């Protein structure tokens, strides 16, 4: 039995062993192992291609097994691995991942999903040796953790596997982004140094800017409420550029999700920002489709910022469907043929006016709304959703005397300092994404802070989720001040950003 490696994407990236056997019996060629119709068609493509290359099939029964056999597999990128196993039935093959679709003329072609698979593979397997079509080799070589070999046709494949001329086909082209990586706890991080949107353009709003620093460092969900033109959207759009540096794994996962949506892969150091319009459909935001489970805005925002402007204008169904992704940090898209789980560890930012006309907080403009209209507008956002918001910011009214203060670069440095403090205690997750066990380990309150929190539980009507979120926000504030313990001042500041829902 001979074996090569390949991969397929179902609920996650699965490593597939492509195995071959030649047994006595009536000549035949079959593929087993829960392969879909695309792979089943490989029998005809591979047979026609090999015959066109003057290959004589042995008078034996050829069986190709895709293992593990209980995982559904799809994609025409299995062609090359299957052909190589047939061509070199008597040769010893080294341990390679082999991808490529075969043309009937012996050419090796790329597929639409191949780059996504390679990105997920690089995040899962360290230093994998990968054979890819020449058409995608240069782009694939920018992916770290992979050793890329480029093949254009079956003639080159025969030279590569039979003569073992590996260096002749090796592609070496490291992406310049990774040259200035920072190493922390054996992980590489890439820091953003470009600020196309700068907080220096936001006049005044000192409290909102401090809340943005907290949200960025801990990846806390944040709600901006204020009059039109007060800077809600401006603050949200600048958040991704002050967030902590991305790890190599995060950049790869982000680009893998982008490639699933047919977006260009840029390996940018800045975190992703997604802002769907309030008229967007539920399927476009959460993912789905009639037959296949396509990626949506929530998954595309993974690792970055998902911004809902004019939050109450989104449909009630969309707003309420946010509960599970904001709590479990993942979303399951289930269809008849496919079930896919995507991570949703993003910073959720949203903005709303205080009333339908927007002038409720204004000191210079009169509010035209009736009390029932305001109540109806506010009730679009339910208490369970508001309970999942870590930080509530009431925007100040802007005056011509307001000046700029903190820049994005200064805020980014403050966040980075707090990020280094987190890494010193070997913490992997952002504060907002810590589970209960991790909270016990990293979120330790001193006695005074604990007393303040106990008093606040009744006065703020905090649920258990609200208590945890308050502690996590306080942990982030403590990180900004380089404090090992959560102190009284940290709890008080965290409570000042807590929205009262009753």
mmCIF file of C-alpha atoms in Angstrom, residues 175 177-178 189-198 216 219 236-256 258 264-274 300-305 408 412 430:
data_model
loop_
_atom_site.group_PDB
_atom_site.id
_atom_site.type_symbol
_atom_site.label_atom_id
_atom_site.label_comp_id
_atom_site.label_asym_id
_atom_site.label_seq_id
_atom_site.Cartn_x
_atom_site.Cartn_y
_atom_site.Cartn_z
ATOM 1 C CA UNK A 175 6.171 37.643 2.712
ATOM 2 C CA UNK A 177 5.104 41.336 6.559
ATOM 3 C CA UNK A 178 6.544 38.534 8.705
ATOM 4 C CA UNK A 189 2.895 38.635 16.447
ATOM 5 C CA UNK A 190 2.716 41.328 13.774
ATOM 6 C CA UNK A 191 2.087 44.869 14.973
ATOM 7 C CA UNK A 192 0.050 47.351 12.950
ATOM 8 C CA UNK A 193 1.864 50.634 12.261
ATOM 9 C CA UNK A 194 -0.519 52.182 9.714
ATOM 10 C CA UNK A 195 -3.482 54.360 10.753
ATOM 11 C CA UNK A 196 -5.634 55.246 7.717
ATOM 12 C CA UNK A 197 -8.328 56.315 10.201
ATOM 13 C CA UNK A 198 -6.876 58.262 13.134
ATOM 14 C CA UNK A 216 -9.463 47.233 21.956
ATOM 15 C CA UNK A 219 -11.853 42.794 22.791
ATOM 16 C CA UNK A 236 -15.887 52.405 15.697
ATOM 17 C CA UNK A 237 -14.037 52.633 12.360
ATOM 18 C CA UNK A 238 -10.765 53.476 14.143
ATOM 19 C CA UNK A 239 -10.940 50.579 16.608
ATOM 20 C CA UNK A 240 -9.223 47.883 14.454
ATOM 21 C CA UNK A 241 -6.049 49.974 14.087
ATOM 22 C CA UNK A 242 -5.389 50.304 17.833
ATOM 23 C CA UNK A 243 -6.092 46.680 18.731
ATOM 24 C CA UNK A 244 -3.267 44.360 19.903
ATOM 25 C CA UNK A 245 -0.973 42.820 17.282
ATOM 26 C CA UNK A 246 -2.249 39.727 15.536
ATOM 27 C CA UNK A 247 -0.555 36.397 15.939
ATOM 28 C CA UNK A 248 0.557 34.534 12.859
ATOM 29 C CA UNK A 249 -2.243 32.054 13.446
ATOM 30 C CA UNK A 250 -4.842 34.838 13.573
ATOM 31 C CA UNK A 251 -3.629 36.369 10.300
ATOM 32 C CA UNK A 252 -3.762 32.999 8.577
ATOM 33 C CA UNK A 253 -7.252 32.238 9.898
ATOM 34 C CA UNK A 254 -8.486 35.701 8.905
ATOM 35 C CA UNK A 255 -7.206 35.303 5.350
ATOM 36 C CA UNK A 256 -8.572 31.767 5.156
ATOM 37 C CA UNK A 258 -11.626 35.890 3.440
ATOM 38 C CA UNK A 264 -8.318 38.980 -1.889
ATOM 39 C CA UNK A 265 -5.789 37.754 0.662
ATOM 40 C CA UNK A 266 -3.532 40.641 1.683
ATOM 41 C CA UNK A 267 -1.905 39.345 4.920
ATOM 42 C CA UNK A 268 -2.500 42.794 6.426
ATOM 43 C CA UNK A 269 -1.212 43.586 9.926
ATOM 44 C CA UNK A 270 -4.408 45.509 10.748
ATOM 45 C CA UNK A 271 -7.423 43.619 12.016
ATOM 46 C CA UNK A 272 -10.494 43.159 9.861
ATOM 47 C CA UNK A 273 -13.477 45.547 10.041
ATOM 48 C CA UNK A 274 -16.912 44.446 8.853
ATOM 49 C CA UNK A 300 -15.548 37.224 8.375
ATOM 50 C CA UNK A 301 -15.197 39.578 11.373
ATOM 51 C CA UNK A 302 -13.438 36.883 13.434
ATOM 52 C CA UNK A 303 -10.392 38.390 15.150
ATOM 53 C CA UNK A 304 -11.463 41.926 14.274
ATOM 54 C CA UNK A 305 -14.425 44.285 14.622
ATOM 55 C CA UNK A 408 -4.346 56.414 17.221
ATOM 56 C CA UNK A 412 -2.165 51.854 20.152
ATOM 57 C CA UNK A 430 -8.405 38.257 25.289
#
